[in-house]
Tab-separated table of C-alpha atoms and ligand atoms in Angstrom:
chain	number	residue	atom	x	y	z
A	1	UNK	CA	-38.981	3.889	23.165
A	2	UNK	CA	-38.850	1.525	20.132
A	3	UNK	CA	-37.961	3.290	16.996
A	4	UNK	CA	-38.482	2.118	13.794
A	5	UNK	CA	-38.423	3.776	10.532
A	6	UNK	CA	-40.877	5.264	8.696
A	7	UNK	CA	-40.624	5.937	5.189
A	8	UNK	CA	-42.202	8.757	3.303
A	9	UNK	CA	-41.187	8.339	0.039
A	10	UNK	CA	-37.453	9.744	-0.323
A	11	UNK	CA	-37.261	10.518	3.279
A	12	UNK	CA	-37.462	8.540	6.854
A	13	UNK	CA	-38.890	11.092	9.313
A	14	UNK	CA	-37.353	9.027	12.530
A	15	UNK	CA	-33.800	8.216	13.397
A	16	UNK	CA	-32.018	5.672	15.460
A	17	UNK	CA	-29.877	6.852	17.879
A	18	UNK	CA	-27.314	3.745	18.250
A	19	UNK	CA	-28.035	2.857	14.258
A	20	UNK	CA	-26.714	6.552	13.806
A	21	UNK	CA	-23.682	6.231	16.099
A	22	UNK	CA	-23.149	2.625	14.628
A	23	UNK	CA	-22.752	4.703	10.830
A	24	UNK	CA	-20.608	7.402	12.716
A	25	UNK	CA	-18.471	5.003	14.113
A	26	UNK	CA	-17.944	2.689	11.062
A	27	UNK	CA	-16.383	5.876	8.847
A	28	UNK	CA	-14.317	6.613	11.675
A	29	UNK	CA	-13.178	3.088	11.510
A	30	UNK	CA	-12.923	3.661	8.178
A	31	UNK	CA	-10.526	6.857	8.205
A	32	UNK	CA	-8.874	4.953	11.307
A	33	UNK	CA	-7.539	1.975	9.011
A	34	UNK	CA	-5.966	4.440	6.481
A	35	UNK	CA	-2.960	6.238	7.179
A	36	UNK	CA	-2.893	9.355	8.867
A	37	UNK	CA	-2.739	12.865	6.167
A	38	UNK	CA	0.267	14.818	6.458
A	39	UNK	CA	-0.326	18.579	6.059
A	40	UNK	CA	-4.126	17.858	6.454
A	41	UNK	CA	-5.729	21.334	7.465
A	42	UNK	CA	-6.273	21.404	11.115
A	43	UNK	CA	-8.951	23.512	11.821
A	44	UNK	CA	-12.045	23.084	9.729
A	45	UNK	CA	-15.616	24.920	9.570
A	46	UNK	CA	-17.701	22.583	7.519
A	47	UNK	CA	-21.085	24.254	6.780
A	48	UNK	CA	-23.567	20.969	6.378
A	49	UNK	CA	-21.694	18.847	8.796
A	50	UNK	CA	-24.392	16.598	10.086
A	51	UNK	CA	-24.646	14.283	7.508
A	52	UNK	CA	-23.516	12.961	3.813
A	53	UNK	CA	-20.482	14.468	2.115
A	54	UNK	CA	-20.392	17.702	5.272
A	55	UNK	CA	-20.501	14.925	7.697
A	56	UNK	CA	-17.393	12.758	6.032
A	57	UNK	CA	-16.128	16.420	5.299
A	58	UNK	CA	-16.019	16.617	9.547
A	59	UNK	CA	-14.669	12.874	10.211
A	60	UNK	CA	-11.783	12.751	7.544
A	61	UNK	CA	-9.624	15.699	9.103
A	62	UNK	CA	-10.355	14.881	12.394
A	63	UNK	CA	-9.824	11.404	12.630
A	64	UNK	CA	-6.772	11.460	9.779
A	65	UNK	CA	-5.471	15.060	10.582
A	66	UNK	CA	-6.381	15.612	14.160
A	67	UNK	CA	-8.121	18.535	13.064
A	68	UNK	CA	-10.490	20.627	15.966
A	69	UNK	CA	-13.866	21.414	13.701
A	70	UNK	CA	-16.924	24.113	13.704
A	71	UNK	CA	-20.029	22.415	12.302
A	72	UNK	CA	-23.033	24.168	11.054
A	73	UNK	CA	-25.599	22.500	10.233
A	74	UNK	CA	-30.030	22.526	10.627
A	75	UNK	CA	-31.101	19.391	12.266
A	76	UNK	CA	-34.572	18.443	14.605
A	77	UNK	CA	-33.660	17.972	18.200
A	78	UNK	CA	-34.886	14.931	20.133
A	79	UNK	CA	-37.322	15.328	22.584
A	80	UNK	CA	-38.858	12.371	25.294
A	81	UNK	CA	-41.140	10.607	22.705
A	82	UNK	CA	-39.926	11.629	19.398
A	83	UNK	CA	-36.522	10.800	18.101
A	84	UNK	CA	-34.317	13.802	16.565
A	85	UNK	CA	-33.258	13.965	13.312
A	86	UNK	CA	-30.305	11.660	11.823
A	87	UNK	CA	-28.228	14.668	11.444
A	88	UNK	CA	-28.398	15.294	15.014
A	89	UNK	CA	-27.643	11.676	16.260
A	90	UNK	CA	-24.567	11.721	14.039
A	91	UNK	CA	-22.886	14.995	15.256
A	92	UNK	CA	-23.884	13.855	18.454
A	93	UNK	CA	-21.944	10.571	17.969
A	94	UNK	CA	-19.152	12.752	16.214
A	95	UNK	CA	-18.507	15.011	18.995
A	96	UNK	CA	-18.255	12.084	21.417
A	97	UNK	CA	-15.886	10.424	19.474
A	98	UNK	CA	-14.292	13.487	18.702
A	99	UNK	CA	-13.365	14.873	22.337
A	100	UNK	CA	-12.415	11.426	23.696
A	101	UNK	CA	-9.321	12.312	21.293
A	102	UNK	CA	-8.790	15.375	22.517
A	103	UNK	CA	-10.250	17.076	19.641
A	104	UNK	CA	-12.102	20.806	20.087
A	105	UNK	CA	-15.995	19.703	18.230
A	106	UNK	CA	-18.486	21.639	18.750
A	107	UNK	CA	-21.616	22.688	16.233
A	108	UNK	CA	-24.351	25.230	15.402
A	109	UNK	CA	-27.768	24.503	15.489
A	110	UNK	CA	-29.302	27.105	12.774
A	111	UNK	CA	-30.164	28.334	9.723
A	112	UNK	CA	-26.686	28.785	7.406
A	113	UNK	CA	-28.348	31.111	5.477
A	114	UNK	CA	-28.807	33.927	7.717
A	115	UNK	CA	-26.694	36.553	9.003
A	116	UNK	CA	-26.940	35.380	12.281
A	117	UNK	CA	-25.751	31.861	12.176
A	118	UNK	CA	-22.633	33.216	10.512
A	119	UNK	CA	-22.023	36.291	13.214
A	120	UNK	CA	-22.074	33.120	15.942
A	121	UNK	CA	-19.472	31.204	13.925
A	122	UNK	CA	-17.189	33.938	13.519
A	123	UNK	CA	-17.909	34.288	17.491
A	124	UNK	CA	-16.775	31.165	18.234
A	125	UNK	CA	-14.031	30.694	15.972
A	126	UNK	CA	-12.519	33.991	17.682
A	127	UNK	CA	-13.045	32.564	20.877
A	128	UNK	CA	-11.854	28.946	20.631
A	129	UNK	CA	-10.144	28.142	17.259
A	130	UNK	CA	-8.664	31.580	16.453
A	131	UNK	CA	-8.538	31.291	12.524
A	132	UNK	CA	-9.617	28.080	10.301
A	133	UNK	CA	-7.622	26.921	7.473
A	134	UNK	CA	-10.380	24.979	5.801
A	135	UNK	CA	-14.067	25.725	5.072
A	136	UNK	CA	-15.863	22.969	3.270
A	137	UNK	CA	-19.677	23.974	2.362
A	138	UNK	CA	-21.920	20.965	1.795
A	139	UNK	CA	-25.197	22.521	1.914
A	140	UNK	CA	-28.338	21.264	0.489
A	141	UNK	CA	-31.449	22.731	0.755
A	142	UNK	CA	-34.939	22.356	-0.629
A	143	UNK	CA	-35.259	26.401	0.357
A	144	UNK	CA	-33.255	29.622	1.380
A	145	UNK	CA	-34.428	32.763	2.937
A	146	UNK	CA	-32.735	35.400	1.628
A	147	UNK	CA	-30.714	37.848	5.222
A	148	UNK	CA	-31.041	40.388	2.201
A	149	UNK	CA	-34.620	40.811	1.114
A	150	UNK	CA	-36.236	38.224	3.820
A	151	UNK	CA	-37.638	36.178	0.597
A	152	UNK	CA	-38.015	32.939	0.661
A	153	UNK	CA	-36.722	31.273	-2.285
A	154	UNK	CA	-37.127	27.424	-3.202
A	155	UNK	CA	-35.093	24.911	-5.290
A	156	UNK	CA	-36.509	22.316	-7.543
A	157	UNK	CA	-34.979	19.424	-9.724
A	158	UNK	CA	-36.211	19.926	-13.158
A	159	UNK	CA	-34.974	20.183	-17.399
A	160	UNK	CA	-35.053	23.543	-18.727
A	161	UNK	CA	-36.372	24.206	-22.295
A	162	UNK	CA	-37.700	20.544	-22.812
A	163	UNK	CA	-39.863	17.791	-21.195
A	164	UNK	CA	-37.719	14.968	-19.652
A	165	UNK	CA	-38.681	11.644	-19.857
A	166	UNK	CA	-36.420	8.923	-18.404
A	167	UNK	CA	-36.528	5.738	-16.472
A	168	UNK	CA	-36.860	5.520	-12.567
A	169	UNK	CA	-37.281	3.723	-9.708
A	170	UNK	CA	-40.089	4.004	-7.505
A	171	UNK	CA	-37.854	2.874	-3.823
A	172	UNK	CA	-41.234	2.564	-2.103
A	173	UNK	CA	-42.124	-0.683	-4.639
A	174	UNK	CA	-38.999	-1.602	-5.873
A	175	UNK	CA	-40.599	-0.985	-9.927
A	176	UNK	CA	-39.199	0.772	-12.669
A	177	UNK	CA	-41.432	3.318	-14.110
A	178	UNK	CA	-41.332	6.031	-16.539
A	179	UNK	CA	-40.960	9.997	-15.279
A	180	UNK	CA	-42.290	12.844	-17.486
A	181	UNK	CA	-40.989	16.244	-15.766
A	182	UNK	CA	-41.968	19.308	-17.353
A	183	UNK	CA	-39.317	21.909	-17.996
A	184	UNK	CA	-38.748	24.781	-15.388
A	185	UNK	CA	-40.010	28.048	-15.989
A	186	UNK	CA	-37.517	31.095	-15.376
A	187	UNK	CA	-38.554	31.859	-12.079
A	188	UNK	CA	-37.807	28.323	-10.944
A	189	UNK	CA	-34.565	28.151	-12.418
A	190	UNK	CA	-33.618	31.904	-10.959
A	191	UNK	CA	-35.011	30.043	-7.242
A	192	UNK	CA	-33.058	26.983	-7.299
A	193	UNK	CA	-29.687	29.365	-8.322
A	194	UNK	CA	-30.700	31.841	-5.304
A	195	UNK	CA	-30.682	28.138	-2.975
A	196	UNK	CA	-28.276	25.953	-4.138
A	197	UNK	CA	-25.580	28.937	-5.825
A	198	UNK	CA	-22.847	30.585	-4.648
A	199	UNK	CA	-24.140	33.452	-3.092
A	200	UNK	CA	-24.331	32.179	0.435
A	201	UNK	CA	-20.865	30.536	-0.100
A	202	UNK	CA	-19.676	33.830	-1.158
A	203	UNK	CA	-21.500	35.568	1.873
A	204	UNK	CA	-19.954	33.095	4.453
A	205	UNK	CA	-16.209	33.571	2.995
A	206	UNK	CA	-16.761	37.154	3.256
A	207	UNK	CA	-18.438	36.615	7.071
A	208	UNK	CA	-15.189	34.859	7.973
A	209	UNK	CA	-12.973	37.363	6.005
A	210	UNK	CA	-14.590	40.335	7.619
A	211	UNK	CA	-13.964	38.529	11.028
A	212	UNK	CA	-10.726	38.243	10.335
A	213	UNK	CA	-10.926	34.227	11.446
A	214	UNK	CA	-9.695	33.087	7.696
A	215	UNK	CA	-6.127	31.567	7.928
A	216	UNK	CA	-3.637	33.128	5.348
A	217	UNK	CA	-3.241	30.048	3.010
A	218	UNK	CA	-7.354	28.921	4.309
A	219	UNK	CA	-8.394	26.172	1.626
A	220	UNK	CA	-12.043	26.525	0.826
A	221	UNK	CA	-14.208	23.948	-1.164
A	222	UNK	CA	-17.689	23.355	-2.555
A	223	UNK	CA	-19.006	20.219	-4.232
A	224	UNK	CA	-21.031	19.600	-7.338
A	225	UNK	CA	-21.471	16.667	-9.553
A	226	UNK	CA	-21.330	15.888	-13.130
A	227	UNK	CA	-22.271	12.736	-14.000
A	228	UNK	CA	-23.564	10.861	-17.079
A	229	UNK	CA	-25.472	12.193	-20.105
A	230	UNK	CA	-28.811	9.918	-18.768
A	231	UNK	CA	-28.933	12.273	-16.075
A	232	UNK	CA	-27.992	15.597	-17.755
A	233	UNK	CA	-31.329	16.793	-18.540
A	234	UNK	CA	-32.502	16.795	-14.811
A	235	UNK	CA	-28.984	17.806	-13.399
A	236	UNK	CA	-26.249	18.969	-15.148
A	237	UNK	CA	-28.511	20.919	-17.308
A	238	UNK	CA	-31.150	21.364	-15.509
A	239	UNK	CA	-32.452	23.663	-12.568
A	240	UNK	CA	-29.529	22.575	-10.516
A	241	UNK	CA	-26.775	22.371	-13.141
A	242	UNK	CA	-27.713	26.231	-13.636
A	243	UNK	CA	-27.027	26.618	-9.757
A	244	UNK	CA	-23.391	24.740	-9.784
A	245	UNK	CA	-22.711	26.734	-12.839
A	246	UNK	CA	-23.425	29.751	-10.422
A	247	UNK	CA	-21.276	28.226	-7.735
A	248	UNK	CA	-18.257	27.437	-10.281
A	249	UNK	CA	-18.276	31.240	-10.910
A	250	UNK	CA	-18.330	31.842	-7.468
A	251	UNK	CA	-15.379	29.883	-7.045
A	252	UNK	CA	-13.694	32.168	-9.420
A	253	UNK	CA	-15.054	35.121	-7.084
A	254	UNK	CA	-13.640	33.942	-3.743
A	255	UNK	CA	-10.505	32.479	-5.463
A	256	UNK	CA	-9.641	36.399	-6.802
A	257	UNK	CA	-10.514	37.692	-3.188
A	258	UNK	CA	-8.207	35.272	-1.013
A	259	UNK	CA	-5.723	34.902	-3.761
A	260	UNK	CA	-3.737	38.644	-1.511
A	261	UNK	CA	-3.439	36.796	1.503
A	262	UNK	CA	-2.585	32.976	-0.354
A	263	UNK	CA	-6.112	31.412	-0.025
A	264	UNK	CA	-7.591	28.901	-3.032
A	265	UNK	CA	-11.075	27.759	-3.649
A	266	UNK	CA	-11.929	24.593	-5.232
A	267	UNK	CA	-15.262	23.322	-6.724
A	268	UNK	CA	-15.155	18.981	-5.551
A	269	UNK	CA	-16.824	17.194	-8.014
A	270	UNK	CA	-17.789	13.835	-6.254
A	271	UNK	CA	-19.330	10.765	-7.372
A	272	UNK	CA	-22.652	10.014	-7.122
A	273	UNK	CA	-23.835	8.839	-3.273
A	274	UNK	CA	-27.147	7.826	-1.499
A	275	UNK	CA	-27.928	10.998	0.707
A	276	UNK	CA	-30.940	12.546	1.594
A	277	UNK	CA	-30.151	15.109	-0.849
A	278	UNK	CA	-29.514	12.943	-3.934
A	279	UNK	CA	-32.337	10.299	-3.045
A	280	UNK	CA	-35.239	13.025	-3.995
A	281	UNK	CA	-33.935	13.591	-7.248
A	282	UNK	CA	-35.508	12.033	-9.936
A	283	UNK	CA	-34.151	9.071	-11.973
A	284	UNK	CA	-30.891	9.255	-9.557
A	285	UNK	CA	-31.434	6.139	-7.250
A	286	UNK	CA	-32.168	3.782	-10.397
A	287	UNK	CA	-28.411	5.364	-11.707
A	288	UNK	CA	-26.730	4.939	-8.400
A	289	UNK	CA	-27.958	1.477	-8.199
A	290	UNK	CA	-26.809	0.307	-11.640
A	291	UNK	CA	-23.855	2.534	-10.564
A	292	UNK	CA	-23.045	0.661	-7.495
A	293	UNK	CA	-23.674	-2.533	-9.142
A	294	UNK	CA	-20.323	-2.199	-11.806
A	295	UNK	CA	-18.093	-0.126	-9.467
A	296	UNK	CA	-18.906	-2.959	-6.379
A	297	UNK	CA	-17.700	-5.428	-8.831
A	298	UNK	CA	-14.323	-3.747	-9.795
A	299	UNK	CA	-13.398	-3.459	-6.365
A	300	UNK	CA	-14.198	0.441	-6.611
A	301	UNK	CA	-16.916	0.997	-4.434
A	302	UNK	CA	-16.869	4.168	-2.287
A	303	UNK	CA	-19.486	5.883	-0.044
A	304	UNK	CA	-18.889	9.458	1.193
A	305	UNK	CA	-16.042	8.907	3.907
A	306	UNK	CA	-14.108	7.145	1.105
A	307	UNK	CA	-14.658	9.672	-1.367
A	308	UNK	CA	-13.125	12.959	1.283
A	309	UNK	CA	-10.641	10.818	2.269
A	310	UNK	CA	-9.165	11.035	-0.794
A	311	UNK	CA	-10.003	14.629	-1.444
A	312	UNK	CA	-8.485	15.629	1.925
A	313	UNK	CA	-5.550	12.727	1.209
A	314	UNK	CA	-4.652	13.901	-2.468
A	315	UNK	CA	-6.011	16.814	-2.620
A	316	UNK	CA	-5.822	18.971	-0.178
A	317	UNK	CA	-2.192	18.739	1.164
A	318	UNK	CA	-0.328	20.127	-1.850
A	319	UNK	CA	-1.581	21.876	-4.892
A	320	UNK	CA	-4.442	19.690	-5.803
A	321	UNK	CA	-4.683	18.633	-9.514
A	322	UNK	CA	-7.748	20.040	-11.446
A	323	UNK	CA	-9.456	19.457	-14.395
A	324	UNK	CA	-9.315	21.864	-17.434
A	325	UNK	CA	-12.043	23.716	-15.733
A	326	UNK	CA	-10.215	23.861	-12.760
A	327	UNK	CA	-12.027	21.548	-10.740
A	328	UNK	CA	-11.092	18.732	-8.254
A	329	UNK	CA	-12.575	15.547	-10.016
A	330	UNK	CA	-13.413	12.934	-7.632
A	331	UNK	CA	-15.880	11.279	-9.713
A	332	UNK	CA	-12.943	10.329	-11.652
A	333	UNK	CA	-13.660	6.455	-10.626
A	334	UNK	CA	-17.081	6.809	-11.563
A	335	UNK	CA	-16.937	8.379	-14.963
A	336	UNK	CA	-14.796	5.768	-15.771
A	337	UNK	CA	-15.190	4.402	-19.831
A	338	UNK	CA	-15.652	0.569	-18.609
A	339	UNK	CA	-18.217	2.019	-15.482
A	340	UNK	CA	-20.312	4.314	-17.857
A	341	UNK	CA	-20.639	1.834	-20.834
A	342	UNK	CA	-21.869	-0.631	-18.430
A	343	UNK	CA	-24.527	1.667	-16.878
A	344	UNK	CA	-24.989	3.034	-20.560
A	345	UNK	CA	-25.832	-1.126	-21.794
A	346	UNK	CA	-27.275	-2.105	-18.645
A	347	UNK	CA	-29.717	1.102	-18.818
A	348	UNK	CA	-30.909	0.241	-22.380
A	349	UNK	CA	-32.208	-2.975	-20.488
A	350	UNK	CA	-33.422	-2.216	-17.059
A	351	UNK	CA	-36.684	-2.929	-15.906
A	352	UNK	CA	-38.848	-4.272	-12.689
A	353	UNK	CA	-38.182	-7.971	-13.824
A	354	UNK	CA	-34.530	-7.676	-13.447
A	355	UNK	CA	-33.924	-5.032	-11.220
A	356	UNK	CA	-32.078	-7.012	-9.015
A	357	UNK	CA	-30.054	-8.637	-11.053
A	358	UNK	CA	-28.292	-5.823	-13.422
A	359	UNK	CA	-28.276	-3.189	-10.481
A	360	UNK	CA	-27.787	-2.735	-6.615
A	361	UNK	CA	-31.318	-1.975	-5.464
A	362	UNK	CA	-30.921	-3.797	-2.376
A	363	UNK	CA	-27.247	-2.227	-1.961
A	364	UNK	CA	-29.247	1.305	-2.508
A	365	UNK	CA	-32.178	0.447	-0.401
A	366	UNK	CA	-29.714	-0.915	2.635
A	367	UNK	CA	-27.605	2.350	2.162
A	368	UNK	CA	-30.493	4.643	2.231
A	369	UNK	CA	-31.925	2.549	5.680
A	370	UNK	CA	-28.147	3.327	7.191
A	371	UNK	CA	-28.565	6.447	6.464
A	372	UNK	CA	-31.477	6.850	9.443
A	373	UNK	CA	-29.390	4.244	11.424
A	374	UNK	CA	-31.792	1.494	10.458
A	375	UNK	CA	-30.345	-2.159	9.190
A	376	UNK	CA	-26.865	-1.817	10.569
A	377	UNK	CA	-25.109	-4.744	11.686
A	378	UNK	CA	-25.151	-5.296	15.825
A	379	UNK	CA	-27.991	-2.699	16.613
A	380	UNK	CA	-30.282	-4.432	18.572
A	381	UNK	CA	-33.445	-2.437	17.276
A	382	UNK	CA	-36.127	-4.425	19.341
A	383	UNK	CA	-34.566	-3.010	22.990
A	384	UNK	CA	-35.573	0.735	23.978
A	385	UNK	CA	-34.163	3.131	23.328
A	386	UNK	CA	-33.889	6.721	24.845
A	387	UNK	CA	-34.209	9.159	21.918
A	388	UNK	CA	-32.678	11.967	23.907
A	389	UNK	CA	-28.847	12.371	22.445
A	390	UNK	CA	-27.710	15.908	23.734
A	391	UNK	CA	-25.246	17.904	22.002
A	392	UNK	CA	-23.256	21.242	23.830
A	393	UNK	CA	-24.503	23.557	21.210
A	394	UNK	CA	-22.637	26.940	20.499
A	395	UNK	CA	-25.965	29.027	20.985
B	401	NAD	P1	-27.155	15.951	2.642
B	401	NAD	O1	-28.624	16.109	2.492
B	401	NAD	O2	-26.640	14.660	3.162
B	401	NAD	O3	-26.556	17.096	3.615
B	401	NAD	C1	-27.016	18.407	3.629
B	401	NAD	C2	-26.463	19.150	4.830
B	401	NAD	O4	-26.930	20.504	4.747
B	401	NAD	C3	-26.935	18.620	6.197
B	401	NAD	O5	-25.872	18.725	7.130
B	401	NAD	C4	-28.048	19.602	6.592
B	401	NAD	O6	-28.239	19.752	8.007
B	401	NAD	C5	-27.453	20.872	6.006
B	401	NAD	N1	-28.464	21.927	5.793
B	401	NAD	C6	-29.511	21.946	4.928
B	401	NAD	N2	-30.164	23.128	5.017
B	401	NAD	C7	-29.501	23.857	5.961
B	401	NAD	C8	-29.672	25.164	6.493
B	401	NAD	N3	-30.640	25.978	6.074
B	401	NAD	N4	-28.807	25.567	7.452
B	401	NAD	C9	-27.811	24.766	7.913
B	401	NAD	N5	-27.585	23.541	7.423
B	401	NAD	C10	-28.419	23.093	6.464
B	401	NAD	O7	-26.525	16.332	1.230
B	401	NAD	P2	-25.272	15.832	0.378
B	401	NAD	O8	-25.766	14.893	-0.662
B	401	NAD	O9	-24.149	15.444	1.247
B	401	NAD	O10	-24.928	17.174	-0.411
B	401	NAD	C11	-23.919	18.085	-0.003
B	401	NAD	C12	-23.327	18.727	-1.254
B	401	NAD	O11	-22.696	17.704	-2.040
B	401	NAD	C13	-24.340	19.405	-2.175
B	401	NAD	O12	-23.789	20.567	-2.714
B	401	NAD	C14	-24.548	18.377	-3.275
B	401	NAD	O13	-24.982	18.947	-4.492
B	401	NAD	C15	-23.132	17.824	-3.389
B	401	NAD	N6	-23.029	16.515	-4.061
B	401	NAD	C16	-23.810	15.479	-3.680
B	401	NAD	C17	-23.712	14.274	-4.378
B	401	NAD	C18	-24.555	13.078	-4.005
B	401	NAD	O14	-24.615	12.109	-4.776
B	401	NAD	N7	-25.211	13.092	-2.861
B	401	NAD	C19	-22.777	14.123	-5.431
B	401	NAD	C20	-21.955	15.198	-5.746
B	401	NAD	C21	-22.103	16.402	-5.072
């Protein structure tokens, strides 16, 4: 079949198996033209592996560390006449790439939230990895059901205690408009902590502990994001700054748990990135494109695979250095003074007239097209295709 993408808003709902491999490929290039990590961990679980910062999280130690990896992740299957999900076609195209090194890549199809998905990993990393010295969790999720009291709980992306009202960009017509979001009531808030907390970090640490598959000195990590004060109100302290506040304590949890047997857990916080995840939030693709705009002209451009290759690089093979919170800053490039009074000036100004001109929309619309496999360089996306990629799922 011909596949072509179809926008819905913040999302594609098709896929393009080659366009997907194409992305897959070029971070592995990526990772391939750096030098290899010493000491890089060499047998990771990354929960959220299929794509954005769990996917890079999955390329990085393999391709840098020779690392065999466990990926978890939910994706849509293909079938004859409708093409899977981008997730699938990249841990497809990982795996591939993966075992013509050698490498042991394999991945769960399945829910991360429930007890079950985790009694398979712990299953398989008994039978074919014995222990794992890393676990990266990369989840995001618009909902969780709860293993505990089967409730299903969803997260949402909006200010508590006041109405927001900030610039955006509407992708679908390339105009800057205003957003008014109305603040979240407590139940929302209490929701979006149950989804996008700790608690199912903490839940699969203890999974793996109870298994007995956690190496000794097992490095854990979790990401979250910062970010400027434009964007506070609808993230850092909003619905979803509530829930990284929950996972930061969490850290603390899991750090006080491993810290017998010599294990550390680290909140990442990484730079702002087009992903599915970050491209429904609110006012966030108008900031990533000014964003993108400064940091492409200082030479200090990075994507996800750029970003984990310097948290697996510098970061994870010796103590890694922490902020007075004790977190792994990343962003550090991005919160930059020069890079935030730039997208602090250039906000003041922005509008549909020049769009183009004092930010990166077409750098963020071509990013979010790659991220479906659409628009990438040498894809010949008039030829059929067949949508059926298979994987060799653990099931
Ligand atoms: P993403 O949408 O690209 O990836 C989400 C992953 O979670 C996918 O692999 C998906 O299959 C998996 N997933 C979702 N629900 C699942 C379920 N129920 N069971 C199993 N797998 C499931 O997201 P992302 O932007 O890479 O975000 C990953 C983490 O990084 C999040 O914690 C996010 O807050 C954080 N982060 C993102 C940014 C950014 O700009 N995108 C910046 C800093 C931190």
């Amino acid at each position: 079949m011909i596949i072509s993408p179809k926008i819905r808003g913040f999302i594609c709902t098709t896929a393009h198996p080659e366009g997907c491999e194409a992305h897959v490929r070029d971070q592995i290039d990526y990772v391939r033209s750096q030098p290899l990590i010493e000491n890089c961990p060499k047998k990771v679980l990354v929960i959220g592996s299929s794509t954005g910062y769990g996917l890079a999280s999955r390329i990085v130690p393999a391709f840098a560390g020779e690392a065999d990896t466990l990926g978890v992740f939910f994706e849509r299957p293909p079938s004859e006449n409708k093409p899977a999900s981008a997730g699938w076609y990249n841990s497809a195209a990982f795996e591939t790439a993966a075992k013509a090194e050698g490498l042991y890549a394999r991945s769960i199809n399945g829910d991360a939230y429930s007890d079950q998905i985790k009694e398979l990993t712990v299953n398989e990393i008994k039978a074919s990895m014995g222990q794992v010295d890393c676990v990266i969790y990369s989840l995001a999720s618009p909902r969780r059901t709860d293993p505990e009291d089967g409730q299903i709980y969803k997260s949402c992306l909006k200010p508590i205690g006041t109405t927001y009202t900030q610039k955006t960009v509407n992708t679908d017509k390339a105009e800057v408009e205003e957003i008014v979001i109305e603040p979240a009531t407590d139940e929302e808030i209490n929701q979006t902590v149950k989804v996008m907390g700790g608690e199912d970090w903490e839940r699969w640490i203890d999974a793996l502990s109870d298994g007995g598959v956690l190496a000794p000195s097992v490095i854990t990590a979790a990401y979250s994001y910062v970010g400027p004060e434009l964007t506070w109100s609808v993230y850092k302290d909003g619905t979803i700054g509530q829930a990284k506040i929950h996972l930061q304590e969490t850290c603390e949890r899991i750090n006080e748990k491993l810290s017998a047997s010599g294990g550390k857990a680290y909140i990442s916080v990484n730079k702002a990135v087009v992903t599915q995840a970050s491209s429904a939030i609110p006012v966030v693709p108008l900031y990533i494109s000014v964003l993108f705009k400064k940091m492409k002209e200082e030479g200090i451009h990075e994507d996800c695979i750029e970003q984990i290759r310097r948290l697996f690089g510098d970061h994870f093979t010796d103590t890694p250095s922490v902020d007075e919170s004790g977190r792994i800053r990343i962003d550090d490039w991005e919160m930059r003074d020069d890079v935030q009074k730039y997208v602090a000036e250039a906000w003041e100004q922005i509008s549909t007239d020049n769009l183009k001109d004092i930010s990166d929309f077409s750098g963020y619309q071509k990013n979010f097209m790659r991220l479906f496999g659409f628009g990438i360089e040498g894809v010949d996306y008039g030829t059929d295709t067949d949508p059926v990629r298979s994987i060799d799922l653990v099931e």
